[in-house]
Amino acid sequence: MQLTLDTKAHDESRQGEVFTTKTPDENRFVKHFYIESYGCQMNFSDSEIVASILQDSGFGSTRNLEDADLILINTCSIREKAEQTVRKRLTEFRKLKTAKPAMLVGVLGCMAERLKAKLLEEEKLVDIVVGPDAYRTLPSLIEEAGTGQKGVNVLLSRDETYADIAPVRLQSNGVTAFISIMRGCNNMCSFCVVPFTRGRERSRDAHSIVAEARDLFERGFKDITLLGQNVDSYYWVDETNNKTVSFAGLLERVALIHPDLRVRFSTSHPKDITDEVLFTMARHENICNYIHLPVQSGNTRILQLMNRTYTREWYMHKVDRIKEILPDCGITTDVITGFCSETEDEHQDTLNIMKYSRYDHGYMYFYSERPGTLAAKRYQDDVPDAIKKRRLQEIVDLQYQLSKQSNLQDIGKCFKVLIEGNSKKSDTDWHGRNAQNKVIVFPKETYNLKLGDYVMVHVHDCTKATLIGKIVPEPMH
Ligand code: SAM
Ligand code: SF4
Ligand code: F3S
């Protein structure tokens, strides 16, 4: 599966996708690394930075585990299940290492940060443990590990943004890409491990972001997603003129690169997304009308326990405001069900807010207690598993209906679609996305179109996940 073909920049359920930095001159490398990434899009983006650092220190990439001198696994800690998946994979790597003892195994990312050197005790055959802010030290840690010592660096930083490292974007579709604009998170939602694994929030130099976006556009990319755990709190001070750049300002700068460059962003915290951002989106046709606005719960008491800092009413007002300023905006969400002490009535509030918001899509989870988080320290994880699962099923079933309804409402409409590849099912069909982030599949017919072209598509049918259409004559480019 290709990294940049994924349409959901914020789906940490993606697991184990491999992407390679293989280049035509790959043979010049004597040593090779293999990297596997788990977790959110930020982690996948980090793997591109790691690939760049390793290439600069003489490692080529390989997609074959057997050819690797170094196996890296970029890990996620967001839920217990995510960590279990990584441990299972490490057991498989252990077998390979037994057969090839000189091969090194490294754990990167959030699990490395959470467990630190403990990981070396728990997973005996791991040689290197590196946290998300320490990737620049990978080459020296690899060297150390090569001499038989264990290499560990889990120092978090207040200013590392890897702004100067050009990510290696191979295996991409050449049309869509992700750009990290900030790292860390200061929010301390009580259920969440991210502030502990990723450290304090810091924003990347706006000039380097715009330069990266421009470079991508010049290389043919047409759709970029600005990434951060909480993009709306982006804040950067240009020391040359003492001017500050807000998220709205950054969005505008990127949008102005070219009208044919689509700009998206993820994730927005409901408390931080401002009217200024919404009006900036309204002003620029190429800033896609799509907002991922995680609600987590529809009940104010639970939201307070979660430390989300907004109420049910505040969230509903935010949804109203989005629909007022951007009437055709797609809205998606994240929901956690079965949080500590959640009652049936409070669960009903979540179902009701989902109906109110009419989400186009949702990522839905049951609560998984994470060691060290505020919730783990303060509250009891007291909703029984069977109830969590039943509530989750109700939420999933409702979202299924909402997604289907949202798609049915698009039948009869025409959308500007960016062609991103062949449809999964047939080479005679294209797939692409509209501004609202919905996937649209349509026959290629006899039009002479290619990846990265924009085309108008009339929607005549749908499934719950996909719109089905037909090209409207007179393709735009
Ligand atoms: N920064 C984003 C935000 O505030 O919405 C989300 C970041 S988190 C990587 C992605 C999603 O994982 C969260 O929105 C939440 O729904 C889910 N999540 C986080 N911690 C969780 C936990 N302990 N149990 C279950 N789901 C969790
Ligand atoms: Fe976690 Fe909350 Fe930060 Fe999102 S905003 S990463 S849920 S602490
Ligand atoms: Fe992302 Fe998982 Fe870390 S969701 S920030 S990789 S804990």
mmCIF file of N, CA, C and O in Angstrom, residues 28-119:
data_model
loop_
_atom_site.group_PDB
_atom_site.id
_atom_site.type_symbol
_atom_site.label_atom_id
_atom_site.label_comp_id
_atom_site.label_asym_id
_atom_site.label_seq_id
_atom_site.Cartn_x
_atom_site.Cartn_y
_atom_site.Cartn_z
ATOM 1 N N ARG A 28 24.225 1.916 -5.050
ATOM 2 C CA ARG A 28 25.452 2.523 -4.525
ATOM 3 C C ARG A 28 25.576 2.267 -3.034
ATOM 4 O O ARG A 28 26.621 2.461 -2.450
ATOM 5 N N PHE A 29 24.496 1.869 -2.380
ATOM 6 C CA PHE A 29 24.546 1.640 -0.936
ATOM 7 C C PHE A 29 25.003 0.222 -0.622
ATOM 8 O O PHE A 29 24.553 -0.731 -1.243
ATOM 9 N N VAL A 30 25.889 0.132 0.362
ATOM 10 C CA VAL A 30 26.368 -1.186 0.759
ATOM 11 C C VAL A 30 25.422 -1.766 1.802
ATOM 12 O O VAL A 30 25.138 -2.953 1.825
ATOM 13 N N LYS A 31 24.912 -0.885 2.654
ATOM 14 C CA LYS A 31 24.021 -1.354 3.727
ATOM 15 C C LYS A 31 22.591 -0.901 3.458
ATOM 16 O O LYS A 31 22.372 0.154 2.856
ATOM 17 N N HIS A 32 21.654 -1.695 3.944
ATOM 18 C CA HIS A 32 20.249 -1.393 3.677
ATOM 19 C C HIS A 32 19.392 -1.436 4.930
ATOM 20 O O HIS A 32 19.630 -2.253 5.813
ATOM 21 N N PHE A 33 18.418 -0.550 4.954
ATOM 22 C CA PHE A 33 17.454 -0.590 6.060
ATOM 23 C C PHE A 33 16.060 -0.886 5.533
ATOM 24 O O PHE A 33 15.731 -0.597 4.379
ATOM 25 N N TYR A 34 15.287 -1.452 6.438
ATOM 26 C CA TYR A 34 13.886 -1.751 6.162
ATOM 27 C C TYR A 34 13.093 -1.033 7.242
ATOM 28 O O TYR A 34 13.441 -1.108 8.420
ATOM 29 N N ILE A 35 12.051 -0.294 6.864
ATOM 30 C CA ILE A 35 11.285 0.421 7.895
ATOM 31 C C ILE A 35 9.789 0.127 7.765
ATOM 32 O O ILE A 35 9.251 0.065 6.663
ATOM 33 N N GLU A 36 9.182 -0.078 8.910
ATOM 34 C CA GLU A 36 7.751 -0.340 8.970
ATOM 35 C C GLU A 36 7.142 0.701 9.899
ATOM 36 O O GLU A 36 7.691 0.944 10.970
ATOM 37 N N SER A 37 6.006 1.293 9.507
ATOM 38 C CA SER A 37 5.432 2.369 10.327
ATOM 39 C C SER A 37 4.028 2.037 10.791
ATOM 40 O O SER A 37 3.236 1.477 10.043
ATOM 41 N N TYR A 38 3.748 2.410 12.018
ATOM 42 C CA TYR A 38 2.434 2.205 12.631
ATOM 43 C C TYR A 38 1.957 3.553 13.162
ATOM 44 O O TYR A 38 2.753 4.450 13.414
ATOM 45 N N GLY A 39 0.645 3.670 13.396
ATOM 46 C CA GLY A 39 0.148 4.860 14.079
ATOM 47 C C GLY A 39 -0.384 5.926 13.157
ATOM 48 O O GLY A 39 -0.871 5.646 12.069
ATOM 49 N N CYS A 40 -0.254 7.188 13.599
ATOM 50 C CA CYS A 40 -0.892 8.286 12.873
ATOM 51 C C CYS A 40 -0.014 8.771 11.723
ATOM 52 O O CYS A 40 1.145 8.385 11.581
ATOM 53 N N GLN A 41 -0.590 9.675 10.949
ATOM 54 C CA GLN A 41 0.111 10.191 9.787
ATOM 55 C C GLN A 41 1.419 10.884 10.165
ATOM 56 O O GLN A 41 2.385 10.885 9.418
ATOM 57 N N MET A 42 1.459 11.443 11.382
ATOM 58 C CA MET A 42 2.686 12.127 11.806
ATOM 59 C C MET A 42 3.834 11.124 11.904
ATOM 60 O O MET A 42 4.983 11.436 11.622
ATOM 61 N N ASN A 43 3.493 9.914 12.309
ATOM 62 C CA ASN A 43 4.517 8.885 12.401
ATOM 63 C C ASN A 43 5.026 8.490 11.018
ATOM 64 O O ASN A 43 6.216 8.262 10.818
ATOM 65 N N PHE A 44 4.104 8.403 10.072
ATOM 66 C CA PHE A 44 4.501 8.065 8.704
ATOM 67 C C PHE A 44 5.377 9.175 8.124
ATOM 68 O O PHE A 44 6.345 8.921 7.418
ATOM 69 N N SER A 45 5.014 10.388 8.488
ATOM 70 C CA SER A 45 5.785 11.536 8.035
ATOM 71 C C SER A 45 7.194 11.486 8.652
ATOM 72 O O SER A 45 8.194 11.763 7.979
ATOM 73 N N ASP A 46 7.261 11.099 9.909
ATOM 74 C CA ASP A 46 8.566 10.971 10.571
ATOM 75 C C ASP A 46 9.425 9.902 9.897
ATOM 76 O O ASP A 46 10.647 10.039 9.809
ATOM 77 N N SER A 47 8.782 8.827 9.442
ATOM 78 C CA SER A 47 9.566 7.764 8.789
ATOM 79 C C SER A 47 10.246 8.313 7.533
ATOM 80 O O SER A 47 11.336 7.869 7.160
ATOM 81 N N GLU A 48 9.613 9.280 6.887
ATOM 82 C CA GLU A 48 10.220 9.895 5.699
ATOM 83 C C GLU A 48 11.457 10.714 6.093
ATOM 84 O O GLU A 48 12.409 10.818 5.333
ATOM 85 N N ILE A 49 11.409 11.292 7.290
ATOM 86 C CA ILE A 49 12.565 12.053 7.784
ATOM 87 C C ILE A 49 13.689 11.080 8.150
ATOM 88 O O ILE A 49 14.860 11.285 7.811
ATOM 89 N N VAL A 50 13.303 9.992 8.817
ATOM 90 C CA VAL A 50 14.294 8.974 9.188
ATOM 91 C C VAL A 50 14.973 8.430 7.928
ATOM 92 O O VAL A 50 16.203 8.273 7.871
ATOM 93 N N ALA A 51 14.173 8.181 6.892
ATOM 94 C CA ALA A 51 14.728 7.650 5.639
ATOM 95 C C ALA A 51 15.762 8.615 5.070
ATOM 96 O O ALA A 51 16.823 8.210 4.584
ATOM 97 N N SER A 52 15.460 9.898 5.176
ATOM 98 C CA SER A 52 16.372 10.909 4.652
ATOM 99 C C SER A 52 17.681 10.917 5.447
ATOM 100 O O SER A 52 18.779 10.959 4.876
ATOM 101 N N ILE A 53 17.560 10.853 6.776
ATOM 102 C CA ILE A 53 18.756 10.860 7.636
ATOM 103 C C ILE A 53 19.615 9.617 7.337
ATOM 104 O O ILE A 53 20.841 9.692 7.224
ATOM 105 N N LEU A 54 18.939 8.477 7.156
ATOM 106 C CA LEU A 54 19.696 7.246 6.922
ATOM 107 C C LEU A 54 20.362 7.255 5.548
ATOM 108 O O LEU A 54 21.509 6.814 5.399
ATOM 109 N N GLN A 55 19.647 7.761 4.557
ATOM 110 C CA GLN A 55 20.265 7.822 3.216
ATOM 111 C C GLN A 55 21.519 8.680 3.254
ATOM 112 O O GLN A 55 22.525 8.339 2.665
ATOM 113 N N ASP A 56 21.445 9.789 3.988
ATOM 114 C CA ASP A 56 22.609 10.675 4.074
ATOM 115 C C ASP A 56 23.760 10.009 4.801
ATOM 116 O O ASP A 56 24.903 10.430 4.663
ATOM 117 N N SER A 57 23.457 8.991 5.602
ATOM 118 C CA SER A 57 24.584 8.346 6.275
ATOM 119 C C SER A 57 24.907 6.987 5.644
ATOM 120 O O SER A 57 25.510 6.119 6.275
ATOM 121 N N GLY A 58 24.474 6.822 4.383
ATOM 122 C CA GLY A 58 24.962 5.684 3.610
ATOM 123 C C GLY A 58 24.096 4.434 3.617
ATOM 124 O O GLY A 58 24.535 3.373 3.158
ATOM 125 N N PHE A 59 22.863 4.540 4.090
ATOM 126 C CA PHE A 59 21.977 3.376 4.061
ATOM 127 C C PHE A 59 20.969 3.514 2.928
ATOM 128 O O PHE A 59 20.262 4.522 2.840
ATOM 129 N N GLY A 60 20.875 2.498 2.096
ATOM 130 C CA GLY A 60 19.811 2.461 1.101
ATOM 131 C C GLY A 60 18.629 1.731 1.701
ATOM 132 O O GLY A 60 18.775 1.046 2.714
ATOM 133 N N SER A 61 17.477 1.848 1.083
ATOM 134 C CA SER A 61 16.317 1.171 1.654
ATOM 135 C C SER A 61 16.067 -0.148 0.933
ATOM 136 O O SER A 61 16.519 -0.350 -0.190
ATOM 137 N N THR A 62 15.355 -1.009 1.605
ATOM 138 C CA THR A 62 14.934 -2.231 0.950
ATOM 139 C C THR A 62 13.534 -2.576 1.411
ATOM 140 O O THR A 62 13.148 -2.239 2.520
ATOM 141 N N ARG A 63 12.791 -3.238 0.531
ATOM 142 C CA ARG A 63 11.446 -3.683 0.928
ATOM 143 C C ARG A 63 11.491 -5.134 1.370
ATOM 144 O O ARG A 63 10.489 -5.685 1.770
ATOM 145 N N ASN A 64 12.666 -5.750 1.252
ATOM 146 C CA ASN A 64 12.779 -7.161 1.661
ATOM 147 C C ASN A 64 13.472 -7.257 2.997
ATOM 148 O O ASN A 64 14.645 -6.920 3.126
ATOM 149 N N LEU A 65 12.752 -7.778 3.963
ATOM 150 C CA LEU A 65 13.322 -7.953 5.298
ATOM 151 C C LEU A 65 14.637 -8.715 5.242
ATOM 152 O O LEU A 65 15.589 -8.403 5.946
ATOM 153 N N GLU A 66 14.678 -9.720 4.374
ATOM 154 C CA GLU A 66 15.849 -10.603 4.311
ATOM 155 C C GLU A 66 17.106 -9.854 3.868
ATOM 156 O O GLU A 66 18.217 -10.224 4.209
ATOM 157 N N ASP A 67 16.932 -8.769 3.110
ATOM 158 C CA ASP A 67 18.097 -8.025 2.610
ATOM 159 C C ASP A 67 18.569 -6.961 3.596
ATOM 160 O O ASP A 67 19.560 -6.274 3.355
ATOM 161 N N ALA A 68 17.830 -6.797 4.704
ATOM 162 C CA ALA A 68 18.108 -5.650 5.580
ATOM 163 C C ALA A 68 19.272 -5.903 6.531
ATOM 164 O O ALA A 68 19.426 -6.988 7.084
ATOM 165 N N ASP A 69 20.106 -4.853 6.703
ATOM 166 C CA ASP A 69 21.127 -4.877 7.756
ATOM 167 C C ASP A 69 20.568 -4.238 9.014
ATOM 168 O O ASP A 69 21.099 -4.387 10.098
ATOM 169 N N LEU A 70 19.514 -3.451 8.803
ATOM 170 C CA LEU A 70 18.889 -2.720 9.905
ATOM 171 C C LEU A 70 17.370 -2.748 9.699
ATOM 172 O O LEU A 70 16.880 -2.344 8.649
ATOM 173 N N ILE A 71 16.660 -3.249 10.728
ATOM 174 C CA ILE A 71 15.193 -3.225 10.651
ATOM 175 C C ILE A 71 14.704 -2.188 11.643
ATOM 176 O O ILE A 71 15.077 -2.209 12.817
ATOM 177 N N LEU A 72 13.874 -1.257 11.162
ATOM 178 C CA LEU A 72 13.316 -0.238 12.056
ATOM 179 C C LEU A 72 11.807 -0.368 12.101
ATOM 180 O O LEU A 72 11.164 -0.612 11.076
ATOM 181 N N ILE A 73 11.261 -0.181 13.300
ATOM 182 C CA ILE A 73 9.816 -0.204 13.425
ATOM 183 C C ILE A 73 9.404 1.079 14.134
ATOM 184 O O ILE A 73 9.857 1.363 15.242
ATOM 185 N N ASN A 74 8.621 1.891 13.434
ATOM 186 C CA ASN A 74 8.189 3.194 13.971
ATOM 187 C C ASN A 74 6.817 2.993 14.622
ATOM 188 O O ASN A 74 5.842 2.703 13.940
ATOM 189 N N THR A 75 6.768 3.158 15.930
ATOM 190 C CA THR A 75 5.668 2.592 16.713
ATOM 191 C C THR A 75 4.673 3.614 17.243
ATOM 192 O O THR A 75 4.960 4.808 17.338
ATOM 193 N N CYS A 76 3.526 3.087 17.683
ATOM 194 C CA CYS A 76 2.424 3.895 18.211
ATOM 195 C C CYS A 76 1.997 3.345 19.569
ATOM 196 O O CYS A 76 1.998 2.135 19.768
ATOM 197 N N SER A 77 1.637 4.244 20.481
ATOM 198 C CA SER A 77 1.237 3.836 21.833
ATOM 199 C C SER A 77 -0.187 4.246 22.161
ATOM 200 O O SER A 77 -0.602 4.168 23.305
ATOM 201 N N ILE A 78 -0.931 4.729 21.170
ATOM 202 C CA ILE A 78 -2.181 5.422 21.473
ATOM 203 C C ILE A 78 -3.186 4.538 22.214
ATOM 204 O O ILE A 78 -3.897 4.994 23.090
ATOM 205 N N ARG A 79 -3.242 3.268 21.823
ATOM 206 C CA ARG A 79 -4.079 2.302 22.551
ATOM 207 C C ARG A 79 -3.256 1.054 22.809
ATOM 208 O O ARG A 79 -2.282 0.791 22.106
ATOM 209 N N GLU A 80 -3.718 0.267 23.786
ATOM 210 C CA GLU A 80 -2.960 -0.929 24.148
ATOM 211 C C GLU A 80 -2.783 -1.843 22.939
ATOM 212 O O GLU A 80 -1.723 -2.425 22.721
ATOM 213 N N LYS A 81 -3.831 -1.931 22.130
ATOM 214 C CA LYS A 81 -3.791 -2.839 20.984
ATOM 215 C C LYS A 81 -2.666 -2.453 20.011
ATOM 216 O O LYS A 81 -2.021 -3.328 19.427
ATOM 217 N N ALA A 82 -2.426 -1.151 19.873
ATOM 218 C CA ALA A 82 -1.374 -0.691 18.960
ATOM 219 C C ALA A 82 -0.023 -1.220 19.436
ATOM 220 O O ALA A 82 0.820 -1.650 18.632
ATOM 221 N N GLU A 83 0.185 -1.212 20.738
ATOM 222 C CA GLU A 83 1.462 -1.705 21.272
ATOM 223 C C GLU A 83 1.568 -3.227 21.127
ATOM 224 O O GLU A 83 2.637 -3.763 20.835
ATOM 225 N N GLN A 84 0.432 -3.907 21.304
ATOM 226 C CA GLN A 84 0.461 -5.367 21.161
ATOM 227 C C GLN A 84 0.867 -5.760 19.741
ATOM 228 O O GLN A 84 1.645 -6.694 19.541
ATOM 229 N N THR A 85 0.355 -5.025 18.769
ATOM 230 C CA THR A 85 0.683 -5.329 17.372
ATOM 231 C C THR A 85 2.186 -5.208 17.144
ATOM 232 O O THR A 85 2.802 -6.044 16.472
ATOM 233 N N VAL A 86 2.787 -4.168 17.732
ATOM 234 C CA VAL A 86 4.217 -3.950 17.548
ATOM 235 C C VAL A 86 5.005 -5.090 18.217
ATOM 236 O O VAL A 86 5.962 -5.630 17.649
ATOM 237 N N ARG A 87 4.587 -5.475 19.405
ATOM 238 C CA ARG A 87 5.308 -6.551 20.110
ATOM 239 C C ARG A 87 5.276 -7.849 19.306
ATOM 240 O O ARG A 87 6.261 -8.578 19.239
ATOM 241 N N LYS A 88 4.132 -8.100 18.687
ATOM 242 C CA LYS A 88 3.998 -9.315 17.884
ATOM 243 C C LYS A 88 4.985 -9.263 16.709
ATOM 244 O O LYS A 88 5.669 -10.241 16.397
ATOM 245 N N ARG A 89 5.065 -8.093 16.115
ATOM 246 C CA ARG A 89 5.960 -7.924 14.976
ATOM 247 C C ARG A 89 7.427 -8.084 15.414
ATOM 248 O O ARG A 89 8.231 -8.663 14.695
ATOM 249 N N LEU A 90 7.725 -7.583 16.609
ATOM 250 C CA LEU A 90 9.103 -7.707 17.112
ATOM 251 C C LEU A 90 9.471 -9.176 17.325
ATOM 252 O O LEU A 90 10.628 -9.568 17.124
ATOM 253 N N THR A 91 8.506 -9.990 17.708
ATOM 254 C CA THR A 91 8.792 -11.426 17.869
ATOM 255 C C THR A 91 9.183 -12.035 16.532
ATOM 256 O O THR A 91 10.068 -12.889 16.441
ATOM 257 N N GLU A 92 8.523 -11.558 15.482
ATOM 258 C CA GLU A 92 8.867 -12.087 14.155
ATOM 259 C C GLU A 92 10.273 -11.640 13.751
ATOM 260 O O GLU A 92 11.054 -12.415 13.192
ATOM 261 N N PHE A 93 10.609 -10.385 14.062
ATOM 262 C CA PHE A 93 11.954 -9.894 13.737
ATOM 263 C C PHE A 93 13.010 -10.684 14.517
ATOM 264 O O PHE A 93 14.121 -10.891 14.046
ATOM 265 N N ARG A 94 12.631 -11.080 15.743
ATOM 266 C CA ARG A 94 13.583 -11.813 16.589
ATOM 267 C C ARG A 94 14.048 -13.090 15.883
ATOM 268 O O ARG A 94 15.220 -13.427 15.904
ATOM 269 N N LYS A 95 13.112 -13.760 15.222
ATOM 270 C CA LYS A 95 13.470 -14.998 14.515
ATOM 271 C C LYS A 95 14.506 -14.699 13.436
ATOM 272 O O LYS A 95 15.492 -15.415 13.285
ATOM 273 N N LEU A 96 14.280 -13.611 12.713
ATOM 274 C CA LEU A 96 15.221 -13.234 11.646
ATOM 275 C C LEU A 96 16.593 -12.935 12.224
ATOM 276 O O LEU A 96 17.622 -13.314 11.674
ATOM 277 N N LYS A 97 16.578 -12.243 13.368
ATOM 278 C CA LYS A 97 17.852 -11.837 13.975
ATOM 279 C C LYS A 97 18.620 -13.055 14.497
ATOM 280 O O LYS A 97 19.856 -13.078 14.466
ATOM 281 N N THR A 98 17.895 -14.049 14.939
ATOM 282 C CA THR A 98 18.569 -15.267 15.417
ATOM 283 C C THR A 98 19.347 -15.899 14.258
ATOM 284 O O THR A 98 20.475 -16.363 14.414
ATOM 285 N N ALA A 99 18.732 -15.835 13.080
ATOM 286 C CA ALA A 99 19.401 -16.422 11.914
ATOM 287 C C ALA A 99 20.515 -15.510 11.377
ATOM 288 O O ALA A 99 21.425 -15.964 10.696
ATOM 289 N N LYS A 100 20.431 -14.202 11.664
ATOM 290 C CA LYS A 100 21.398 -13.243 11.104
ATOM 291 C C LYS A 100 21.806 -12.278 12.229
ATOM 292 O O LYS A 100 21.328 -11.139 12.287
ATOM 293 N N PRO A 101 22.664 -12.701 13.152
ATOM 294 C CA PRO A 101 22.943 -11.927 14.365
ATOM 295 C C PRO A 101 23.504 -10.523 14.112
ATOM 296 O O PRO A 101 23.302 -9.637 14.940
ATOM 297 N N ALA A 102 24.157 -10.287 12.989
ATOM 298 C CA ALA A 102 24.738 -8.950 12.773
ATOM 299 C C ALA A 102 23.671 -7.911 12.435
ATOM 300 O O ALA A 102 23.926 -6.705 12.490
ATOM 301 N N MET A 103 22.501 -8.394 12.082
ATOM 302 C CA MET A 103 21.426 -7.451 11.726
ATOM 303 C C MET A 103 20.949 -6.709 12.980
ATOM 304 O O MET A 103 20.808 -7.305 14.046
ATOM 305 N N LEU A 104 20.715 -5.393 12.840
ATOM 306 C CA LEU A 104 20.267 -4.606 13.995
ATOM 307 C C LEU A 104 18.764 -4.357 13.914
ATOM 308 O O LEU A 104 18.207 -4.205 12.827
ATOM 309 N N VAL A 105 18.132 -4.333 15.098
ATOM 310 C CA VAL A 105 16.698 -4.028 15.146
ATOM 311 C C VAL A 105 16.512 -2.774 15.997
ATOM 312 O O VAL A 105 17.018 -2.696 17.124
ATOM 313 N N GLY A 106 15.807 -1.801 15.455
ATOM 314 C CA GLY A 106 15.591 -0.546 16.187
ATOM 315 C C GLY A 106 14.117 -0.237 16.353
ATOM 316 O O GLY A 106 13.325 -0.462 15.443
ATOM 317 N N VAL A 107 13.753 0.264 17.531
ATOM 318 C CA VAL A 107 12.372 0.694 17.773
ATOM 319 C C VAL A 107 12.357 2.217 17.829
ATOM 320 O O VAL A 107 13.105 2.832 18.595
ATOM 321 N N LEU A 108 11.526 2.814 16.986
ATOM 322 C CA LEU A 108 11.409 4.276 16.932
ATOM 323 C C LEU A 108 10.018 4.694 17.407
ATOM 324 O O LEU A 108 9.132 3.870 17.558
ATOM 325 N N GLY A 109 9.829 5.980 17.601
ATOM 326 C CA GLY A 109 8.488 6.521 17.782
ATOM 327 C C GLY A 109 7.960 6.475 19.205
ATOM 328 O O GLY A 109 8.709 6.466 20.181
ATOM 329 N N CYS A 110 6.632 6.473 19.304
ATOM 330 C CA CYS A 110 5.968 6.729 20.581
ATOM 331 C C CYS A 110 6.169 5.625 21.606
ATOM 332 O O CYS A 110 6.288 5.889 22.800
ATOM 333 N N MET A 111 6.237 4.369 21.145
ATOM 334 C CA MET A 111 6.447 3.280 22.111
ATOM 335 C C MET A 111 7.868 3.329 22.661
ATOM 336 O O MET A 111 8.112 3.039 23.836
ATOM 337 N N ALA A 112 8.802 3.719 21.800
ATOM 338 C CA ALA A 112 10.192 3.880 22.243
ATOM 339 C C ALA A 112 10.245 4.958 23.323
ATOM 340 O O ALA A 112 10.902 4.805 24.361
ATOM 341 N N GLU A 113 9.520 6.045 23.092
ATOM 342 C CA GLU A 113 9.533 7.152 24.045
ATOM 343 C C GLU A 113 8.849 6.759 25.352
ATOM 344 O O GLU A 113 9.295 7.115 26.439
ATOM 345 N N ARG A 114 7.757 6.024 25.245
ATOM 346 C CA ARG A 114 6.990 5.674 26.448
ATOM 347 C C ARG A 114 7.760 4.686 27.325
ATOM 348 O O ARG A 114 7.811 4.804 28.538
ATOM 349 N N LEU A 115 8.382 3.700 26.674
ATOM 350 C CA LEU A 115 8.999 2.623 27.465
ATOM 351 C C LEU A 115 10.491 2.809 27.692
ATOM 352 O O LEU A 115 11.073 2.172 28.571
ATOM 353 N N LYS A 116 11.112 3.634 26.880
ATOM 354 C CA LYS A 116 12.530 3.966 27.001
ATOM 355 C C LYS A 116 13.380 2.694 27.115
ATOM 356 O O LYS A 116 13.097 1.711 26.430
ATOM 357 N N ALA A 117 14.396 2.719 27.995
ATOM 358 C CA ALA A 117 15.320 1.585 28.058
ATOM 359 C C ALA A 117 14.625 0.299 28.523
ATOM 360 O O ALA A 117 15.128 -0.806 28.287
ATOM 361 N N LYS A 118 13.457 0.457 29.163
ATOM 362 C CA LYS A 118 12.699 -0.730 29.593
ATOM 363 C C LYS A 118 12.411 -1.662 28.412
ATOM 364 O O LYS A 118 12.334 -2.882 28.560
ATOM 365 N N LEU A 119 12.282 -1.041 27.262
ATOM 366 C CA LEU A 119 12.006 -1.816 26.056
ATOM 367 C C LEU A 119 13.147 -2.793 25.761
ATOM 368 O O LEU A 119 12.933 -3.903 25.265
#
